mmCIF file of C-alpha atoms in Angstrom:
data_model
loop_
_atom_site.group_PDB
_atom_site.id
_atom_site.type_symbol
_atom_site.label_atom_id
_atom_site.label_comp_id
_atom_site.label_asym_id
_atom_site.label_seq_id
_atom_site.Cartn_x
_atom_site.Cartn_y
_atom_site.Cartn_z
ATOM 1 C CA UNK A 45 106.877 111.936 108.428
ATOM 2 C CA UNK A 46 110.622 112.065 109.074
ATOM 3 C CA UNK A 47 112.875 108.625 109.620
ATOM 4 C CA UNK A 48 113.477 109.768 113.602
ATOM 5 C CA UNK A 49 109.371 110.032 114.408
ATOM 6 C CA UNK A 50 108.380 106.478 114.576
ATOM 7 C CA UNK A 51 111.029 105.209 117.120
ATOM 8 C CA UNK A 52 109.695 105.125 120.728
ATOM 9 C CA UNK A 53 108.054 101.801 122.408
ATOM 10 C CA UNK A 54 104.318 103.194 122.168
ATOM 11 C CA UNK A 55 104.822 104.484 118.390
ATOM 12 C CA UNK A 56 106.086 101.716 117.219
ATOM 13 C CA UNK A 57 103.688 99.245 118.425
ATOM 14 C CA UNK A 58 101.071 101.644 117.490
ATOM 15 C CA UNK A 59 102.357 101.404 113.769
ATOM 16 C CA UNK A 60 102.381 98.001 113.756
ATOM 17 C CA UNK A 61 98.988 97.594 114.577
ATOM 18 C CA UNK A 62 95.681 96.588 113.568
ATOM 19 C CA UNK A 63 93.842 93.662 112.049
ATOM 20 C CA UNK A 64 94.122 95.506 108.150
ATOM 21 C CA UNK A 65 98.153 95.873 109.071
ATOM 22 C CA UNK A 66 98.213 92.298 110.102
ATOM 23 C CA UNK A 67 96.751 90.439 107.408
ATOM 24 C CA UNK A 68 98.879 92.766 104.452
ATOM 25 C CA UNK A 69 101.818 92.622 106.370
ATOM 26 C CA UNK A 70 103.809 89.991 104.428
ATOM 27 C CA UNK A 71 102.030 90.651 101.163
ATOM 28 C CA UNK A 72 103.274 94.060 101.138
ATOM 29 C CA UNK A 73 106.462 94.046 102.057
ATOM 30 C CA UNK A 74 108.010 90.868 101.145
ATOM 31 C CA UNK A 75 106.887 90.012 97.493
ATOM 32 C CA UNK A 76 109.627 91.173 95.812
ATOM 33 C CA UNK A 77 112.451 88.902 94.950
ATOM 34 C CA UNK A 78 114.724 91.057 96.913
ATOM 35 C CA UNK A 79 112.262 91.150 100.003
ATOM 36 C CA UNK A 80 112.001 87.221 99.698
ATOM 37 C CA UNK A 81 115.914 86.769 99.825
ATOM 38 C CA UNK A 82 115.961 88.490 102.656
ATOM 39 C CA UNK A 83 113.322 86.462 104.377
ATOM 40 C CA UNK A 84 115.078 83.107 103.051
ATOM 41 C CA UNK A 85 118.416 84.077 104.563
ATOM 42 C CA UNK A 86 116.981 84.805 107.753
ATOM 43 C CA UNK A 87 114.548 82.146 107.874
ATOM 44 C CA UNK A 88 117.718 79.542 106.897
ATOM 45 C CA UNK A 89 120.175 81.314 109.853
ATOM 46 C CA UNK A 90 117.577 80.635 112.626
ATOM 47 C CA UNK A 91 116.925 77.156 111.013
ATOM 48 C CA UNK A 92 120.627 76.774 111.176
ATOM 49 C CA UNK A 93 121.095 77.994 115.030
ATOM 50 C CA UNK A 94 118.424 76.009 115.831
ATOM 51 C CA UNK A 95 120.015 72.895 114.657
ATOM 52 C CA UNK A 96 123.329 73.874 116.339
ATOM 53 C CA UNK A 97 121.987 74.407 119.873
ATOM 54 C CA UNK A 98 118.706 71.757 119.648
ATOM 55 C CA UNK A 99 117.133 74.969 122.218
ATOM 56 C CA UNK A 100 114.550 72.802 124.768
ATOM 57 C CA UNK A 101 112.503 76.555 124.450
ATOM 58 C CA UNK A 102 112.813 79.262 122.063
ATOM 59 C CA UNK A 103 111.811 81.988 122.520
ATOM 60 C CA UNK A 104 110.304 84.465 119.289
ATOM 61 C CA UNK A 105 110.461 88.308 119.971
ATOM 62 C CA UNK A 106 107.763 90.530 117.862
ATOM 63 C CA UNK A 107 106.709 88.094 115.044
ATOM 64 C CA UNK A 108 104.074 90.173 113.772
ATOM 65 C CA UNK A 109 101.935 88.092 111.238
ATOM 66 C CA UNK A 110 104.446 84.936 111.981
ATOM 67 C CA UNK A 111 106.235 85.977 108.951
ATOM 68 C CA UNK A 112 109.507 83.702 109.993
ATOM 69 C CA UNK A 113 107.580 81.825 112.293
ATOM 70 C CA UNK A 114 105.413 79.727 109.763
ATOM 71 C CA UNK A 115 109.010 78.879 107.976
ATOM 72 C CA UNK A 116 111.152 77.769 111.008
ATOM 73 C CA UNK A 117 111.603 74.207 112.589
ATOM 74 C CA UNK A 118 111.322 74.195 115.930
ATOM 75 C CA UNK A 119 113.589 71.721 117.723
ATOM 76 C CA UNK A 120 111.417 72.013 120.617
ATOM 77 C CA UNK A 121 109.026 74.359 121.955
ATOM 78 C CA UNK A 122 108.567 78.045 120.682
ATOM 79 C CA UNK A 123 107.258 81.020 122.275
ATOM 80 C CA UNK A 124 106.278 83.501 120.067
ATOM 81 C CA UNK A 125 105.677 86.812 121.918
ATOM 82 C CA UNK A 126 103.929 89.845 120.208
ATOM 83 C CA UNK A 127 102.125 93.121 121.036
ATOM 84 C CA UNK A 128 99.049 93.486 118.813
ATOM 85 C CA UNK A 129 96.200 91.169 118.650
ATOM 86 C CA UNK A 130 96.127 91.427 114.780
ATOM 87 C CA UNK A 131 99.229 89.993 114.448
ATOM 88 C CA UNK A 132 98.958 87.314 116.695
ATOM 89 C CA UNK A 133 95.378 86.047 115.482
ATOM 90 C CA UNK A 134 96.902 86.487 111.622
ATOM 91 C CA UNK A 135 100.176 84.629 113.148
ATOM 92 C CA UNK A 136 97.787 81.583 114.748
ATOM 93 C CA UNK A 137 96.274 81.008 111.792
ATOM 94 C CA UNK A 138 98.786 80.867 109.259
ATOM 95 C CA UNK A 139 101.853 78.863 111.537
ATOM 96 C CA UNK A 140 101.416 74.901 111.711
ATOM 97 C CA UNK A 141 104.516 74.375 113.093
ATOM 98 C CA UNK A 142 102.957 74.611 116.575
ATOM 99 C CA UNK A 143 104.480 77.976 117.925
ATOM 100 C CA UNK A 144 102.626 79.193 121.463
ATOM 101 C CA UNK A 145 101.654 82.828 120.520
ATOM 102 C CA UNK A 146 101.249 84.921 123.656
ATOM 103 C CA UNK A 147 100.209 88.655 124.117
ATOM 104 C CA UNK A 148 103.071 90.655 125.557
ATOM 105 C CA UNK A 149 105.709 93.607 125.722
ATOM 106 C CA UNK A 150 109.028 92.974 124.850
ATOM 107 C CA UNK A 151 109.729 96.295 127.174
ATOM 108 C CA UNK A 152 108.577 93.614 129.872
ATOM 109 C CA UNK A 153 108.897 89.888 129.299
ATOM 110 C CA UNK A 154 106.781 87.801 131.321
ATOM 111 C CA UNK A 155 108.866 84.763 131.740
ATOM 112 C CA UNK A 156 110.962 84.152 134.708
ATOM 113 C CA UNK A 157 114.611 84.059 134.845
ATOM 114 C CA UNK A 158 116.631 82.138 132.500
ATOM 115 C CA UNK A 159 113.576 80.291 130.655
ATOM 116 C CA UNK A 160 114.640 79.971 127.326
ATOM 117 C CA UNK A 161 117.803 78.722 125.052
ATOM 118 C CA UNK A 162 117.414 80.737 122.666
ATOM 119 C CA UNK A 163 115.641 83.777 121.510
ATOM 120 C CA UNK A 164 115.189 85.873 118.233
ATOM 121 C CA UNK A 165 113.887 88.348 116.786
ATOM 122 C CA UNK A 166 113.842 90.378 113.563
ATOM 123 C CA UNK A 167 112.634 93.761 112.110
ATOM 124 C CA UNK A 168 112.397 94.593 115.685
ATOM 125 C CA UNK A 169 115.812 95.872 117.968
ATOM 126 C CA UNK A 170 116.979 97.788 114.688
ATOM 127 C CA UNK A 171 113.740 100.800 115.423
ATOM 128 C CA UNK A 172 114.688 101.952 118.599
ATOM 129 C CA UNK A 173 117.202 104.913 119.511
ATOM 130 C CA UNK A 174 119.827 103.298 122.279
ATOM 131 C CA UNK A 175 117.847 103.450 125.714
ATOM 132 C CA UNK A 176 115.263 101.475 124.324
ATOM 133 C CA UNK A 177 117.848 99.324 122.672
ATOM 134 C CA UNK A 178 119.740 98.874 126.003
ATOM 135 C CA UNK A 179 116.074 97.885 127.602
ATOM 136 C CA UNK A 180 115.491 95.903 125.263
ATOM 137 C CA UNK A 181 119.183 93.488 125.690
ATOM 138 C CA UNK A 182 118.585 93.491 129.232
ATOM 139 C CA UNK A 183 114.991 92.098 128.879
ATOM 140 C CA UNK A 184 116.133 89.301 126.704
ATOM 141 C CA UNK A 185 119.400 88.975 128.768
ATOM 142 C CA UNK A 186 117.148 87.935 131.402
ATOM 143 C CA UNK A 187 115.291 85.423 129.959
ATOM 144 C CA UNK A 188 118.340 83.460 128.225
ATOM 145 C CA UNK A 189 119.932 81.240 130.175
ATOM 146 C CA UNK A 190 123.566 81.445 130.380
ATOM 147 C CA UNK A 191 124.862 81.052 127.178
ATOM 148 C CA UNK A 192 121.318 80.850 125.558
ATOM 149 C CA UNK A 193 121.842 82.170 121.771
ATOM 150 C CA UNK A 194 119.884 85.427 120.905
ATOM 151 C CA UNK A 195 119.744 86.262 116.639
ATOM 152 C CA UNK A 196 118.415 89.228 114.924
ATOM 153 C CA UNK A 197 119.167 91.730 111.983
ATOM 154 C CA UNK A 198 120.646 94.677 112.068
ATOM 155 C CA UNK A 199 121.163 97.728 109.146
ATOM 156 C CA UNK A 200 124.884 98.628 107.709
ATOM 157 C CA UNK A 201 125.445 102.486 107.818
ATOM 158 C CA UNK A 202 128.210 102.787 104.984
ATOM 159 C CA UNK A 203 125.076 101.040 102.581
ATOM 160 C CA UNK A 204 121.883 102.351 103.755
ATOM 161 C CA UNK A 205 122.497 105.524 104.597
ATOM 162 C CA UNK A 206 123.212 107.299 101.544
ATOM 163 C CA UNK A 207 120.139 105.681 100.166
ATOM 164 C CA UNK A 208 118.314 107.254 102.868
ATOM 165 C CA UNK A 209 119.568 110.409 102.700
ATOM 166 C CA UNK A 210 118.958 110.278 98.937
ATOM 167 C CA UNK A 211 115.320 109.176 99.603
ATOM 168 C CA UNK A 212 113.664 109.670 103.434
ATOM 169 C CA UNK A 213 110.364 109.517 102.565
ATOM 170 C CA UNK A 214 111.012 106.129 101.470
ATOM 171 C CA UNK A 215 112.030 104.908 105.150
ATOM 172 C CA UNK A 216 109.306 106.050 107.855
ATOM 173 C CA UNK A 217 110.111 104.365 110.472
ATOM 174 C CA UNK A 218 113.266 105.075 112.196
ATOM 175 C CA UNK A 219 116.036 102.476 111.926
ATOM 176 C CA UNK A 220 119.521 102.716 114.121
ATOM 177 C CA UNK A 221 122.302 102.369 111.341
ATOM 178 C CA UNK A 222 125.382 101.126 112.192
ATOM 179 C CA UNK A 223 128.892 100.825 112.027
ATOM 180 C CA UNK A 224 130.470 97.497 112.438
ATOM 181 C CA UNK A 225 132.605 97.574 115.184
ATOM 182 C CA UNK A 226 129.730 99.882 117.164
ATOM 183 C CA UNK A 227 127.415 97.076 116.586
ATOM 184 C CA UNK A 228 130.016 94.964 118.376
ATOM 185 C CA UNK A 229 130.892 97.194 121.178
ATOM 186 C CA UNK A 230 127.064 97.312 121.681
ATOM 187 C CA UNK A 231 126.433 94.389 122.395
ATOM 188 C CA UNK A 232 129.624 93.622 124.734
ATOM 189 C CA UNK A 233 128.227 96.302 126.338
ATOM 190 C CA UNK A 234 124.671 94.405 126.812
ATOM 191 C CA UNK A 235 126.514 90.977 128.213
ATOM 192 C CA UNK A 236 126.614 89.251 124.862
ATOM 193 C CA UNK A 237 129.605 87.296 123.478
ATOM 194 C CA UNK A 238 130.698 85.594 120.575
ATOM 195 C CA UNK A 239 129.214 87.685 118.127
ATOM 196 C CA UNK A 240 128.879 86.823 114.686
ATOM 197 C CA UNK A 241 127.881 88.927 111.319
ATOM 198 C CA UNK A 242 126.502 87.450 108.447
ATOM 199 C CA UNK A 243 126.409 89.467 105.082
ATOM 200 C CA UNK A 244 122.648 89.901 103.809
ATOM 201 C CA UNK A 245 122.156 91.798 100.170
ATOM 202 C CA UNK A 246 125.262 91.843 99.348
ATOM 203 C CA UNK A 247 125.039 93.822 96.368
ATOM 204 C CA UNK A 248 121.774 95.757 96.981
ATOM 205 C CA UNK A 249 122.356 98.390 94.946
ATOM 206 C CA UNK A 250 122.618 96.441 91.749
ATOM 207 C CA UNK A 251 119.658 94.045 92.865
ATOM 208 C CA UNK A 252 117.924 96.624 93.358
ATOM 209 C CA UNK A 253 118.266 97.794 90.168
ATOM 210 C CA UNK A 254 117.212 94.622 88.446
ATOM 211 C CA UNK A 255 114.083 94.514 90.593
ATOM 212 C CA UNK A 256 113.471 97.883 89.643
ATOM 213 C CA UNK A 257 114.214 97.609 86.109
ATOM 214 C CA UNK A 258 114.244 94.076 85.097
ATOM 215 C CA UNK A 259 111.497 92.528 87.199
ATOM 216 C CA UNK A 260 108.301 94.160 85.354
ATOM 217 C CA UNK A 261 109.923 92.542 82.131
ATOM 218 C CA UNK A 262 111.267 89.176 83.173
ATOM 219 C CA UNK A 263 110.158 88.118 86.735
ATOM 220 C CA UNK A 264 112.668 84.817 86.333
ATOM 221 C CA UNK A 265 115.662 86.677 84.688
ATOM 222 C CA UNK A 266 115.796 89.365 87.647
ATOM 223 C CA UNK A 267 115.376 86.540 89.965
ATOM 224 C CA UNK A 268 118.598 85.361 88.618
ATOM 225 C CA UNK A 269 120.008 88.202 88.169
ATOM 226 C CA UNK A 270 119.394 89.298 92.453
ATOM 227 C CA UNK A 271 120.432 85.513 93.524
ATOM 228 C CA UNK A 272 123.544 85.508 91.623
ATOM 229 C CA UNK A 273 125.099 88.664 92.940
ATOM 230 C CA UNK A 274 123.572 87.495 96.201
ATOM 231 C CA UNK A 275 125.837 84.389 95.904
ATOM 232 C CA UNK A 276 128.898 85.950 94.744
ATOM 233 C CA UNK A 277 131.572 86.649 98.023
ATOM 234 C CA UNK A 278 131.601 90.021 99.562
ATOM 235 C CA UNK A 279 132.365 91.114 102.796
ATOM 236 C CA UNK A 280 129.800 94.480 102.498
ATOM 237 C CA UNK A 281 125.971 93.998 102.388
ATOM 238 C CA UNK A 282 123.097 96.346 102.946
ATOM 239 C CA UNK A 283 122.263 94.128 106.441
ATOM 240 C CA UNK A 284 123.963 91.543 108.840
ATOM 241 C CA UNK A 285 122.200 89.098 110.545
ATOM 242 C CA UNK A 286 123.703 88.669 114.048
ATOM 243 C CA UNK A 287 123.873 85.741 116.298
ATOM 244 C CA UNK A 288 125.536 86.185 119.465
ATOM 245 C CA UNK A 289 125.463 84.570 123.215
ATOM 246 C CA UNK A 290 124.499 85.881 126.367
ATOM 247 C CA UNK A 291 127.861 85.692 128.340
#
């Protein structure tokens, strides 16, 4: 399998589903220290929007297993929309924080006009080639309200991709990589405004060393080790988390 097979709506969803899938989801991928940075930071950035813009209804875009979902505080009431009916019965029963879970396509939201405040999603936009990217903006477009805040992640090209090319069987499904000020133009493109980029694994390459290297000896050393290079400035990381308004 090649990183530009898994990339259409149907594949995608297809790869993402299934009760097995579902219930190893967040045990696979997001047990090492690295993986559980990442979650933290995004888990903390929605936390933080959501404090800024108090959203009456927010609105959750492909939360698989409720990965983010179970960690967030909702200032109101959350939506959680998802494809496959592993994920969402996994997602039920491990959130508490009283997130609606409802069956859907992203490809086709089934909210009317201008229903939520806010809306993100992560793990999600960054698969698809730019059609399905542009289909995707204009589906969540029309659900924000003017204004309404929309977060998700996207992948640096000047860090990931020479680790891809270096390694493609590592990365199966596709992910759009991107240049900065593409990433921008993007999403002017897609009626969003006031974007904003924060840094996520800063230094991957050395954290990923240590949690290659150091981890298997000294679990708590590596976790320093990865948090202290995460905390150091940089302007560079392996991902951004974006946050951005619908104009």
């Amino acid at each position: 399998m090649t990183t530009a097979q898994l990339c259409t709506e149907t594949e995608i969803q297809s790869a993402y589903s299934g009760e097995r899938m579902a219930a190893s989801y967040v045990a696979n991928r997001f047990q090492s220290e690295l993986n559980r940075l990442l979650h933290e930071r995004q888990v903390a950035a929605v936390n933080h929007v959501m404090s800024e813009v108090r959203p009456q209804r927010a609105l959750e875009i492909a939360p698989g297993p409720g990965r983010v979902t179970r960690d967030v505080r909702p200032a109101n009431q959350l939506t959680c929309l998802e494809f496959n009916e592993g994920m969402i019965e996994e997602g039920r029963r491990s959130c508490g924080n009283g997130a609606e879970f409802v069956q859907g396509n992203a490809f086709e939201l089934p909210f009317e006009p201008g229903t939520f405040d806010f809306t993100y999603t992560l793990r999600f936009i960054r698969h698809f080639h730019d059609d399905d990217r542009s289909r995707l903006y204009a589906q969540i477009a029309s659900v924000l309200k003017p204004g309404g805040t929309l977060v998700f992640d996207a992948v640096n090209e000047r860090q990931s991709k020479p680790l891809r090319d270096a390694n493609p069987e590592s990365y199966p499904v596709y992910d759009v990589l991107y240049r900065e000020a593409d990433l921008r133009s993007e999403l002017t493109a897609a009626g969003f405004t006031d974007v904003r980029l924060e840094v996520v694994q800063k230094r991957y390459r050395w954290q990923y060393v240590s949690e290659t290297l150091i981890a298997p000896r000294s679990r708590a050393l590596n976790r320093l080790i990865v948090r202290g290079l995460e905390a150091l400035p940089a302007r560079d990381g392996l991902e951004w988390i974006v946050t951005c308004r619908r104009a």
